[in-house]
XYZ file of C-alpha atoms in Angstrom:
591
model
C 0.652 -14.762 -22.021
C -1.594 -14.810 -19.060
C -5.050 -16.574 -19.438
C -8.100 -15.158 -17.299
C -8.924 -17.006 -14.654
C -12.588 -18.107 -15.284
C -13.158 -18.768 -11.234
C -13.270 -14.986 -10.481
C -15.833 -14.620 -13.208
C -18.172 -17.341 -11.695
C -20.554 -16.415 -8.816
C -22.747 -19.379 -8.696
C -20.445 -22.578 -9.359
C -22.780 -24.687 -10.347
C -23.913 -22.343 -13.557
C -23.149 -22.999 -16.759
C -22.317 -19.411 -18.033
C -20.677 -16.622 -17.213
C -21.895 -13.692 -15.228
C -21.291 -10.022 -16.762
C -18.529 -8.942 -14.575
C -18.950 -5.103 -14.089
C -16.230 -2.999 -13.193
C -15.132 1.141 -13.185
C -11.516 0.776 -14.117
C -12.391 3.991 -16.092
C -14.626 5.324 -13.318
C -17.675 4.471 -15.198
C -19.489 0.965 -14.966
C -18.691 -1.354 -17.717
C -18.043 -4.951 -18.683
C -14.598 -6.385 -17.850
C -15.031 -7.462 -21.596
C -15.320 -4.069 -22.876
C -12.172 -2.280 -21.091
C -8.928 -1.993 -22.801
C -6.906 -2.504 -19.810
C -5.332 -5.710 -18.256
C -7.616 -5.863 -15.568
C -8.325 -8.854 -13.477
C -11.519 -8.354 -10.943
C -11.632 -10.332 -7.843
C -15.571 -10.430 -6.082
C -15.521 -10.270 -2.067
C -16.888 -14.205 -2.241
C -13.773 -15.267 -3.916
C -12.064 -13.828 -1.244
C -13.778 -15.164 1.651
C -13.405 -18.570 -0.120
C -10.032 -18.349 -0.677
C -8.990 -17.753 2.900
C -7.678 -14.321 1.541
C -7.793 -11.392 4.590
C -5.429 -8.548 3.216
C -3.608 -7.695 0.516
C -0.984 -9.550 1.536
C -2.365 -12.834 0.546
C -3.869 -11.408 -2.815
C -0.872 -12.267 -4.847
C -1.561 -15.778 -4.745
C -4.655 -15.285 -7.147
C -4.208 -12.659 -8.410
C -1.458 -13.144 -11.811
C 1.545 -10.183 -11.856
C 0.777 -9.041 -8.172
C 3.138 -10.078 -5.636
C 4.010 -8.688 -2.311
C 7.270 -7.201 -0.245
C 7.140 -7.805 3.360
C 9.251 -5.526 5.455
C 9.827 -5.526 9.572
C 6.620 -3.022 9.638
C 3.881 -2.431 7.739
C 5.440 0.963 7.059
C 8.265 -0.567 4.998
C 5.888 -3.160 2.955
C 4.585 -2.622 -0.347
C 2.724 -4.054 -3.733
C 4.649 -5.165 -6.699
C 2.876 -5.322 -10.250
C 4.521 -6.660 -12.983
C 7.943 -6.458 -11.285
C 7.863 -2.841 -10.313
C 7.188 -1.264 -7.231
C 8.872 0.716 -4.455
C 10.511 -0.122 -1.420
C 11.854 2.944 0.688
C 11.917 3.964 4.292
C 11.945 7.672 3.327
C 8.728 9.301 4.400
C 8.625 11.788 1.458
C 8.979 8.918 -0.979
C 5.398 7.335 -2.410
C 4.596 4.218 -3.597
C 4.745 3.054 -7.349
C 1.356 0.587 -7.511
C -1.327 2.766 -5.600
C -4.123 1.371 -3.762
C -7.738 2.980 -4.098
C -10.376 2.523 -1.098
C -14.036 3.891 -2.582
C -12.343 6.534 -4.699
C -9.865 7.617 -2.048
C -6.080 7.593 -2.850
C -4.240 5.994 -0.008
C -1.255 8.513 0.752
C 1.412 5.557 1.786
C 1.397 1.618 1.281
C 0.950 1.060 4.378
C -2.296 2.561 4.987
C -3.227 -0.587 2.875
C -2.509 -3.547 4.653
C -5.500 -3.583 6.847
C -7.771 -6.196 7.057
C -10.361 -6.819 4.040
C -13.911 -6.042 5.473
C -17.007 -6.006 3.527
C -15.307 -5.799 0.035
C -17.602 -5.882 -2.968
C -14.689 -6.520 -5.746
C -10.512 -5.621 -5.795
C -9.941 -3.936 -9.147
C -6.534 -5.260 -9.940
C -5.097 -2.695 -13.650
C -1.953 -3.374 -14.791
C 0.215 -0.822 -16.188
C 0.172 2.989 -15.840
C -3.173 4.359 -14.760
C -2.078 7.882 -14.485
C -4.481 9.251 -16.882
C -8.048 8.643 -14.703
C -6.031 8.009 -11.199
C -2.891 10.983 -10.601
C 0.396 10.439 -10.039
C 1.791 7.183 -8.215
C -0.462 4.868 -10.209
C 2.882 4.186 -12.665
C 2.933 0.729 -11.902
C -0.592 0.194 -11.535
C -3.624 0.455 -8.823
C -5.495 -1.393 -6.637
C -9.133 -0.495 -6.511
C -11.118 -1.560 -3.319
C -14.750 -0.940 -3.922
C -17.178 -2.053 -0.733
C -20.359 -3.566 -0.114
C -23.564 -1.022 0.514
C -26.477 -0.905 2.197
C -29.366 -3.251 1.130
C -33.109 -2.960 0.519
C -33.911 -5.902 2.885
C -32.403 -6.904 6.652
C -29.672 -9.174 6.221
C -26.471 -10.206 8.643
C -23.474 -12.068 7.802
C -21.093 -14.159 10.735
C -17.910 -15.310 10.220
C -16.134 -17.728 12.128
C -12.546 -18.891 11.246
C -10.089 -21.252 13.147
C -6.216 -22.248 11.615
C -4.464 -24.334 13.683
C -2.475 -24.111 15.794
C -3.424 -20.552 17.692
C -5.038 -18.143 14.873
C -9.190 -17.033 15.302
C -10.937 -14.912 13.329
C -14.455 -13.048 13.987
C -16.832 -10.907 11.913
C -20.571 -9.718 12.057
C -21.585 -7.721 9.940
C -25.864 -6.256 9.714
C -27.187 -4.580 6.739
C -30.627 -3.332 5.956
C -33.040 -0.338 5.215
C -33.167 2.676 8.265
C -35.897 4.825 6.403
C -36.895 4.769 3.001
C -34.674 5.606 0.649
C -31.459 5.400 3.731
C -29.629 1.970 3.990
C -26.693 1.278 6.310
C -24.230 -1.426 6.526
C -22.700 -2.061 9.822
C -19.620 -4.191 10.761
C -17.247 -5.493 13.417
C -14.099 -7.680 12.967
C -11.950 -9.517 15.570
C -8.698 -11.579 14.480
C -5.831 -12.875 17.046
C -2.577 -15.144 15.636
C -0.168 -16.370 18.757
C 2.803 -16.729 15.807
C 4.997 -19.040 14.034
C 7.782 -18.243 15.778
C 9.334 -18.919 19.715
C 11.530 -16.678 20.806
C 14.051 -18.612 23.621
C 15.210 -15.203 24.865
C 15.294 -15.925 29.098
C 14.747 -19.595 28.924
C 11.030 -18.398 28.252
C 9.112 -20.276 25.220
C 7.211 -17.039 23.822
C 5.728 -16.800 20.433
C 5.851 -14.182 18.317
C 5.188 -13.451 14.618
C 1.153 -12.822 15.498
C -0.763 -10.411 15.329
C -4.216 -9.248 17.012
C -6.957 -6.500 14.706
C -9.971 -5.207 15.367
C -12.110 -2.347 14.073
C -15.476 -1.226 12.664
C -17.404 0.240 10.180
C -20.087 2.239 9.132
C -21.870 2.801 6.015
C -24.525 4.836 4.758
C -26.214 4.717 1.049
C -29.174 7.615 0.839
C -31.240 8.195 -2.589
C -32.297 11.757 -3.254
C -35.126 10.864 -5.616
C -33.672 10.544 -8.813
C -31.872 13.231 -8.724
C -28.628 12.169 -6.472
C -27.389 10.008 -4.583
C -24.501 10.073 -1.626
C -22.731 7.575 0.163
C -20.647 7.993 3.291
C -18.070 5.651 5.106
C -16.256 5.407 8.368
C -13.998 3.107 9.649
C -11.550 2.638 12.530
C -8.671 -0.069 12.605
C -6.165 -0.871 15.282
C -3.489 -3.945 14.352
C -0.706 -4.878 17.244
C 1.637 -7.521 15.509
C 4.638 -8.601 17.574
C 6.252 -9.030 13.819
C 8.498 -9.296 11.879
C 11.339 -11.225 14.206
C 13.894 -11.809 11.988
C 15.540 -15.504 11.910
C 19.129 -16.403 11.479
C 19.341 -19.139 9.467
C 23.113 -19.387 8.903
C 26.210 -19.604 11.273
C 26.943 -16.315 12.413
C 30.526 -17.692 13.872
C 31.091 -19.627 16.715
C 30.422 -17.574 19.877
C 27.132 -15.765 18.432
C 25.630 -19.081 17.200
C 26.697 -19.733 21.369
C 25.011 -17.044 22.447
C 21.572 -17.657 20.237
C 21.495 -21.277 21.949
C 19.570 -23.118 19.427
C 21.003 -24.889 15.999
C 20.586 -21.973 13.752
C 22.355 -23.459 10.033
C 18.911 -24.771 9.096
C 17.857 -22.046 7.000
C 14.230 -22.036 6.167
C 13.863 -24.697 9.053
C 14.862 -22.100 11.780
C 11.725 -21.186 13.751
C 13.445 -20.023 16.575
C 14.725 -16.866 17.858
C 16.803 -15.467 20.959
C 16.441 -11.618 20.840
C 15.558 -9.384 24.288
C 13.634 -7.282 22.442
C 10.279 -8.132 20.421
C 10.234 -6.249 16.809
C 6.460 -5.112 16.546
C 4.073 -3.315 14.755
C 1.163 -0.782 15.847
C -1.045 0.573 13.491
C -3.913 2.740 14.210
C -6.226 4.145 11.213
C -10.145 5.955 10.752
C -11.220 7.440 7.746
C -14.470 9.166 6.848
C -15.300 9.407 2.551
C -18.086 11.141 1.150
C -19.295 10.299 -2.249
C -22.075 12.403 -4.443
C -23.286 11.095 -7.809
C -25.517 13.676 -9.484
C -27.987 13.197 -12.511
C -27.764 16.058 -15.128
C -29.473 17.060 -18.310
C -28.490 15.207 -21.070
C -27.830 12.188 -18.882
C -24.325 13.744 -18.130
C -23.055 12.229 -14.277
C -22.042 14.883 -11.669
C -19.609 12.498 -9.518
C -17.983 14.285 -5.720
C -15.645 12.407 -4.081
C -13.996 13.498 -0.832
C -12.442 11.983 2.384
C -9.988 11.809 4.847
C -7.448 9.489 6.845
C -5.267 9.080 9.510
C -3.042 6.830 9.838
C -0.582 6.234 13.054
C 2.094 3.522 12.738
C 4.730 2.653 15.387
C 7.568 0.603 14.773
C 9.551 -1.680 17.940
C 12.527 -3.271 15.908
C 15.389 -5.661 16.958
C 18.509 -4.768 15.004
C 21.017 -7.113 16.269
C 19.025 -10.325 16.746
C 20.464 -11.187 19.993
C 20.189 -11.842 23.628
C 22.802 -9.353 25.182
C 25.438 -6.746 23.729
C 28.772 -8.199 23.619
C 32.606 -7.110 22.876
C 32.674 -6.281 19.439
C 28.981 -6.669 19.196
C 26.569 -3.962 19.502
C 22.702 -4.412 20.414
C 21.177 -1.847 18.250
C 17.284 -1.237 19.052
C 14.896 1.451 17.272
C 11.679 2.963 18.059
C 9.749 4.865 15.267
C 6.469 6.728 14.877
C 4.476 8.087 11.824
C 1.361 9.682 11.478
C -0.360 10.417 8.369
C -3.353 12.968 7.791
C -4.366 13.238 4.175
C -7.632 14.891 2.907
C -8.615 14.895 -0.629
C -11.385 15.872 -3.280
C -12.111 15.177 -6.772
C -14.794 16.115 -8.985
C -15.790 14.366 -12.589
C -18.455 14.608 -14.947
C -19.307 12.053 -16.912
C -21.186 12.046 -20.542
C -24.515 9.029 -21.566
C -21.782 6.319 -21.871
C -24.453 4.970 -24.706
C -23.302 7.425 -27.061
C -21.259 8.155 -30.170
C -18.773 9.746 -28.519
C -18.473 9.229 -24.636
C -16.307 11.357 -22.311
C -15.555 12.285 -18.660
C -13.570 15.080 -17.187
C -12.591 16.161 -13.949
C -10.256 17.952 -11.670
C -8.310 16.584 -8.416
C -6.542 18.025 -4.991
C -4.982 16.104 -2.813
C -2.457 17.042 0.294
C -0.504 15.381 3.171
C 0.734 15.749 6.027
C 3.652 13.330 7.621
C 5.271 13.857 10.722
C 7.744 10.988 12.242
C 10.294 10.632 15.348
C 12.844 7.945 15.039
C 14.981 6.871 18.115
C 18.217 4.661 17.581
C 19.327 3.011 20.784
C 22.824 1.255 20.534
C 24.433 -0.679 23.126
C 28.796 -1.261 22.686
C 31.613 -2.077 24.693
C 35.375 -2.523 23.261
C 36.356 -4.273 26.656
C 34.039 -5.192 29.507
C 34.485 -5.710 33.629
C 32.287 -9.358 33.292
C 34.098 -12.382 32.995
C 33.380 -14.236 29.608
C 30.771 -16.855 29.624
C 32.103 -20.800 30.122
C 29.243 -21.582 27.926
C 29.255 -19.514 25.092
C 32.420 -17.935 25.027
C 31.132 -14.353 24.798
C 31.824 -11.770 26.596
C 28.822 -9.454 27.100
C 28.743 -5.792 27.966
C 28.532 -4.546 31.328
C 25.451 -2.568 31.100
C 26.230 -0.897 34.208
C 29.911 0.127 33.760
C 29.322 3.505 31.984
C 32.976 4.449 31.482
C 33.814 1.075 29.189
C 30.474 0.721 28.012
C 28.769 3.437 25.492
C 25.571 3.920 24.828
C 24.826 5.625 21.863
C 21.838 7.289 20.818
C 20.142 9.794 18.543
C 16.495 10.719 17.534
C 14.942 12.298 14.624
C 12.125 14.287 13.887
C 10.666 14.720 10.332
C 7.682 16.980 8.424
C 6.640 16.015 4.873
C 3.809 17.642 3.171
C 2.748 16.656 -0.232
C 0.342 18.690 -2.550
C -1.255 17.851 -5.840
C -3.301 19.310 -8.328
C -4.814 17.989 -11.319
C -7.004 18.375 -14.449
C -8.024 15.453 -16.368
C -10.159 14.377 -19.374
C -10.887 11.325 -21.293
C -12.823 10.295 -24.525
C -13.795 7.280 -26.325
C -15.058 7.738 -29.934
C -17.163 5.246 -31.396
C -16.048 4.862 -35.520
C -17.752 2.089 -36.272
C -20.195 -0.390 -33.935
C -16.846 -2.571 -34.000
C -14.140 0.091 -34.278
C -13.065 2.404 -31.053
C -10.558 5.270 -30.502
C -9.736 6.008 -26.985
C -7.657 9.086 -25.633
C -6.988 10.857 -22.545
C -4.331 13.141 -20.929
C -3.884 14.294 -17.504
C -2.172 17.275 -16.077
C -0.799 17.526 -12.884
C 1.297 19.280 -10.243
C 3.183 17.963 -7.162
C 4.827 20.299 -4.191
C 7.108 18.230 -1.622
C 8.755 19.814 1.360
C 10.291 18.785 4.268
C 12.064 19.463 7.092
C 13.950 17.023 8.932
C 15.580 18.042 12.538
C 18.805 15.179 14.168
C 21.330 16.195 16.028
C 24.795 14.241 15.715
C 24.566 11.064 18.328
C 25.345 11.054 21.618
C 26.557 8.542 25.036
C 22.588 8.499 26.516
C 24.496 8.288 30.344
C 26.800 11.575 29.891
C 25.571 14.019 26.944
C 28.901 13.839 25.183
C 29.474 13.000 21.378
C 29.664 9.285 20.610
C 28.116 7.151 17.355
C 27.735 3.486 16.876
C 25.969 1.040 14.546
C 23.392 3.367 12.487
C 24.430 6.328 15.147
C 26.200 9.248 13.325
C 28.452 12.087 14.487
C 26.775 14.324 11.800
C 23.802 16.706 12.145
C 20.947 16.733 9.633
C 22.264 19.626 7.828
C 25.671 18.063 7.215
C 29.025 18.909 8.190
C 30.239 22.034 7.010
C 33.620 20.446 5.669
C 31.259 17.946 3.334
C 29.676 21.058 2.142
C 26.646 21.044 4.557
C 25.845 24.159 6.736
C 26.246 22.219 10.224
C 23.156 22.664 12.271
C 20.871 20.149 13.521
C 18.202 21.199 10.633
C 17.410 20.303 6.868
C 15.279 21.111 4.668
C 14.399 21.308 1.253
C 11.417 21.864 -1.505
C 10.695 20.381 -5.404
C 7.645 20.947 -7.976
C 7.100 19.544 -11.185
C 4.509 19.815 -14.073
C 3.597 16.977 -15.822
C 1.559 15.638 -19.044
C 0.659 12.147 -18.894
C -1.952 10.109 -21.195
C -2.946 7.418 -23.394
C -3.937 6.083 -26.554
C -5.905 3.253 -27.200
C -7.715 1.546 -30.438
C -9.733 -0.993 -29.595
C -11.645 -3.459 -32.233
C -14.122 -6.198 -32.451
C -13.178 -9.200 -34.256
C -16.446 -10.978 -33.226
C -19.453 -10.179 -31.070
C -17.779 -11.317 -27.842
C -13.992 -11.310 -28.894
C -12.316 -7.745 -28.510
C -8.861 -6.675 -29.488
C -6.828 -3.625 -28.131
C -3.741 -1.714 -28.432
C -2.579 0.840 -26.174
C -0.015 3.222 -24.955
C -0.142 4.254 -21.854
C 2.556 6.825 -20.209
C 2.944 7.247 -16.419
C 4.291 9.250 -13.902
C 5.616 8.901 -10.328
C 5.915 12.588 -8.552
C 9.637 13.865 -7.208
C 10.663 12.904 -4.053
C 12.959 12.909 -1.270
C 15.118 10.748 1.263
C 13.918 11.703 3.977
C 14.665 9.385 7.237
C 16.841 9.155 10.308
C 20.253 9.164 8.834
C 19.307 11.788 6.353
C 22.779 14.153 6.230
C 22.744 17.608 3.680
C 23.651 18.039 1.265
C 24.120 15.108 -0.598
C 20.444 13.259 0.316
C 18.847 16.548 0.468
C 18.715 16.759 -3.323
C 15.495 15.923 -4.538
C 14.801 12.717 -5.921
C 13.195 14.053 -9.532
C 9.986 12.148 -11.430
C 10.087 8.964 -13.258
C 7.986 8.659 -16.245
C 7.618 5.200 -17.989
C 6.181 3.988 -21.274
C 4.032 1.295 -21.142
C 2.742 -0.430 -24.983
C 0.052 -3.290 -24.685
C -2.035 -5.557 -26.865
C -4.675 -8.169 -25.638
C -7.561 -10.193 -25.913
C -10.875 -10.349 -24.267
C -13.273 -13.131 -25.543
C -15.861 -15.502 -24.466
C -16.420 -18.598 -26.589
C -19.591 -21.233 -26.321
C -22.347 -19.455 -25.533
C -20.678 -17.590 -22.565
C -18.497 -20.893 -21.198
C -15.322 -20.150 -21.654
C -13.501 -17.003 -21.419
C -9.858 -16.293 -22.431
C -8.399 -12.828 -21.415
C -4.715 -12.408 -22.317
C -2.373 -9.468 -22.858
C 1.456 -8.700 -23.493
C 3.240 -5.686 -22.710
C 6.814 -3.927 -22.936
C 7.920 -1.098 -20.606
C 10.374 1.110 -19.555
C 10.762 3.194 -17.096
C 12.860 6.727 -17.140
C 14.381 7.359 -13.828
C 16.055 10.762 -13.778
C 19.587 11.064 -11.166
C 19.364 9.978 -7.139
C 17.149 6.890 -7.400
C 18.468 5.234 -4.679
C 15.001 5.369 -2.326
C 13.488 3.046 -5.078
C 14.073 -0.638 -5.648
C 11.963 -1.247 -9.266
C 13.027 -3.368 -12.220
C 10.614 -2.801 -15.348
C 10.925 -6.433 -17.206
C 9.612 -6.944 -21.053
C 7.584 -9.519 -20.352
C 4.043 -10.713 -21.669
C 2.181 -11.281 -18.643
């Protein structure tokens, strides 16, 4: 069972009650105390006081959530309650999806920017499929920000970690006319590293990272009759990370040739590698939001927006000084981009009401282009004499008849496209007694076409592989049943119902039991990514659908004190054949 943390609840330490905590885990404002979902609600405050920056950190307070670094941000992702997704492919999505002001982020990493002017994180457990689309099988994220305000205010933050890491932010809100209020903001962080890389006798550390962006936001009232909100932001993130660290003998000659004791495990904080693995991420968005008052106090809610989203990957594959006999250097170079647009409209009934509903309908698309370049080094025999020191002996990098250098790029187009109708309806039986019940329809389209011809020796043009460098085109050699060329491609759709059913009673005035069932969904996909070979991979990767069955508690005892939220769930999750992009396990286990 998993108590609520009371902190995240408590704005002004020193009180002794509870503030209402409002959230729209159903896309309407409520009480955390009223919504049947394991929610937990973290403010921007409890952020800043936690030293938290990005989602990264968030896992440690935030119960169930836990993150998966990779080498890039590209190959990171969020975890909730043991599932997730880790893949490379670029027409695979992520299992736990991450919400920024009503905009569906397309790919995880999109999400692990830095946390600027953040109102609350929404953290819901389980399948949210019904209210948030396809991906959400896991669970969501929900980033709501800060808006304008009424009266001039500004905000500087300072921040120093020893030994090398600064952080910088201003941010300046306030009224521009009447009924127009903006929120402006600029961020500056730089991190030297926690690790030295020894590579040349040099003392360089790496492991850091430098960000900076902006943005812009503008809240305008329309009377009573609307009101609109529109954000833009720009990011840019160069991390020389993730260098990966030995931490175990690698035999005699290669520990040699790394020069530094390297059986410490953990305790290694050195590295020897003549190439940096970094990380370049460059990202703007624009969202516009429209909330509309109706007759019959019915909301009218428009939500569109778009993002890029570049990323290039610089990654060490061999983690060492110099290629050597028997021992390739292997070095890639990648680059996405990402441009998704979106739109949804709702409308949503007088939550006060008997019966309370909202539907809505939802398009979403993507476009994903990346170019992946393998660079190997090898040598069976070599024309240098073998080092007195470390016993190795290292290719010669400019003898090009016993040295090879193999090499092969790829070039790859995803586009995703979804469509959806939803609807959901709470019916009021009793003043204690509440049936809840929602479905969602939706259709996904992915294609792709991936172009990589077999590899070749970079110095001559002729045929040659080596480590991760294949003698086999995209489309697959005709003998395995491919068609031979240098292209792939390939196309699913699916149609799917999802929903939920919840009954919800309470036991006191401010202690509230639920039940649900919840089923999700997680759209087809594909593996799409440099060593992608027809036919076998080229076979789409079909849906997964899981079953998710929860009870909990939400109460507050003495007068507002003390509050105890706890739930416990059991799930399961039906994969259909090719699963082998996705890394999940789906425990039974209260939370």
């Amino acid at each position: 069972m998993q108590p609520w943390s009371t902190a995240f609840a408590q704005e002004d330490a020193s009180a002794t009650q509870l503030d209402t905590i409002v959230v729209t885990a159903q896309k309407v404002s409520q009480n955390l105390q009223d919504v049947p979902i394991s929610v937990s609600s973290v403010s921007g405050d409890a952020l800043i006081n936690s030293g938290t920056s990005s989602l990264e950190q968030l896992g440690q307070i935030v119960p169930s959530l836990t993150f998966r670094k990779g080498t890039t941000s590209a190959n990171s992702a969020l975890v909730l309650r043991g599932v997730g997704t880790i893949s490379f492919s670029l027409a695979a999505e992520p299992s736990v999806s991450t919400v920024v002001d009503g905009i569906v982020l397309s790919r995880s990493g999109q999400a692990f920017t830095d946390l600027v002017d953040v109102e609350r994180i929404e953290v819901l457990r389980g399948p949210q499929g019904t209210l948030f689309g396809k991906n959400a099988s896991a669970g969501l994220l929900s980033i709501v920000s800060k808006g304008g305000t009424d009266d001039f205010e500004g905000d500087v933050q300072l921040g120093f970690n020893a030994p090398s890491e600064y952080r910088g932010r201003v941010s300046l809100a306030g009224p521009i006319t009447e009924n127009l209020t903006a929120r402006v903001t600029g961020f500056y962080g730089t991190y030297d590293g926690n690790i030295t890389n020894v590579f040349g006798g040099r003392d360089e550390r790496v492991n850091g990272y430098e960000h900076r962006g902006g943005r812009l936001l503008l809240d305008w009232k329309a009377a009573d009759f609307a009101k609109f909100r529109f954000i833009t932001d720009y990011y840019e993130a160069d991390d020389d990370c993730c260098a990966e660290v030995t931490g175990v003998s690698r035999g005699a000659v290669l520990d040699a040739e790394l020069g530094f004791d390297n059986t410490r495990g953990e305790d290694v904080r050195e590295v020897n590698q003549n190439l940096v693995t970094e990380t370049h991420d460059r990202q703007w968005s624009a969202t516009l939001q429209g909330d509309f008052n109706l007759p019959l106090d019915h909301t009218l809610t428009v939500v569109t927006g778009f993002r890029n989203w570049q990323n290039t990957e610089i990654r060490e594959g061999d983690f060492l000084p110099r290629a050597l006999v028997g021992t390739a250097e292997l070095h890639d170079q990648g680059f996405v981009e990402t441009d998704q647009y979106s739109a949804e409209i709702r409308l949503a009934s007088d939550q006060s009401q008997t019966f309370t509903y909202q539907v809505g309908g939802f398009w979403w698309h993507s476009d994903n282009q990346q170019q992946f370049t393998r660079r190997d080094i090898t040598c069976a025999t070599t024309t240098l004499p073998t080092d007195p020191v470390t016993g190795g002996q290292p290719c010669n990098v400019a003898d090009t008849v016993n040295t090879l250098f193999p090499t092969a790029t790829s070039n790859s187009d995803v586009n995703f496209n979804n469509f959806a109708f939803f609807g959901q309806g709470t019916y009021n039986v009793t003043e204690r007694l509440r049936f809840t019940g929602g479905v969602r329809w939706t259709r996904d389209i992915v294609e792709f076409t991936h172009i990589r011809a077999p590899g070749v020796n970079a110095t001559t043009g002729l045929p040659a592989t080596g480590p991760g460098v294949s003698g086999s085109p995209a489309g697959g050699t005709i003998a395995a049943g491919g068609n031979g060329t240098n292209t792939s491609t390939g196309r699913t759709s699916n149609n799917n119902f999802s929903g939920k059913a919840v009954v919800q009673f309470d036991l006191f005035e401010d202690v509230m039991l639920y039940a649900s069932y919840t089923r999700g969904y997680k759209g087809p996909a594909f593996n799409v990514f440099f060593n992608h070979t027809a036919p076998t991979n080229s076979l789409p990767i079909n849906k997964e659908t899981s079953n998710s069955y929860e009870g909990g508690i939400k109460s507050r005892f003495f007068d507002n004190r003390l509050q105890v939220n706890a739930s416990g769930f059991t799930s399961n999750t039906m994969a259909s054949r090719r699963t082998t992009s996705f890394c999940s396990t789906v425990p039974s286990l209260p939370t």
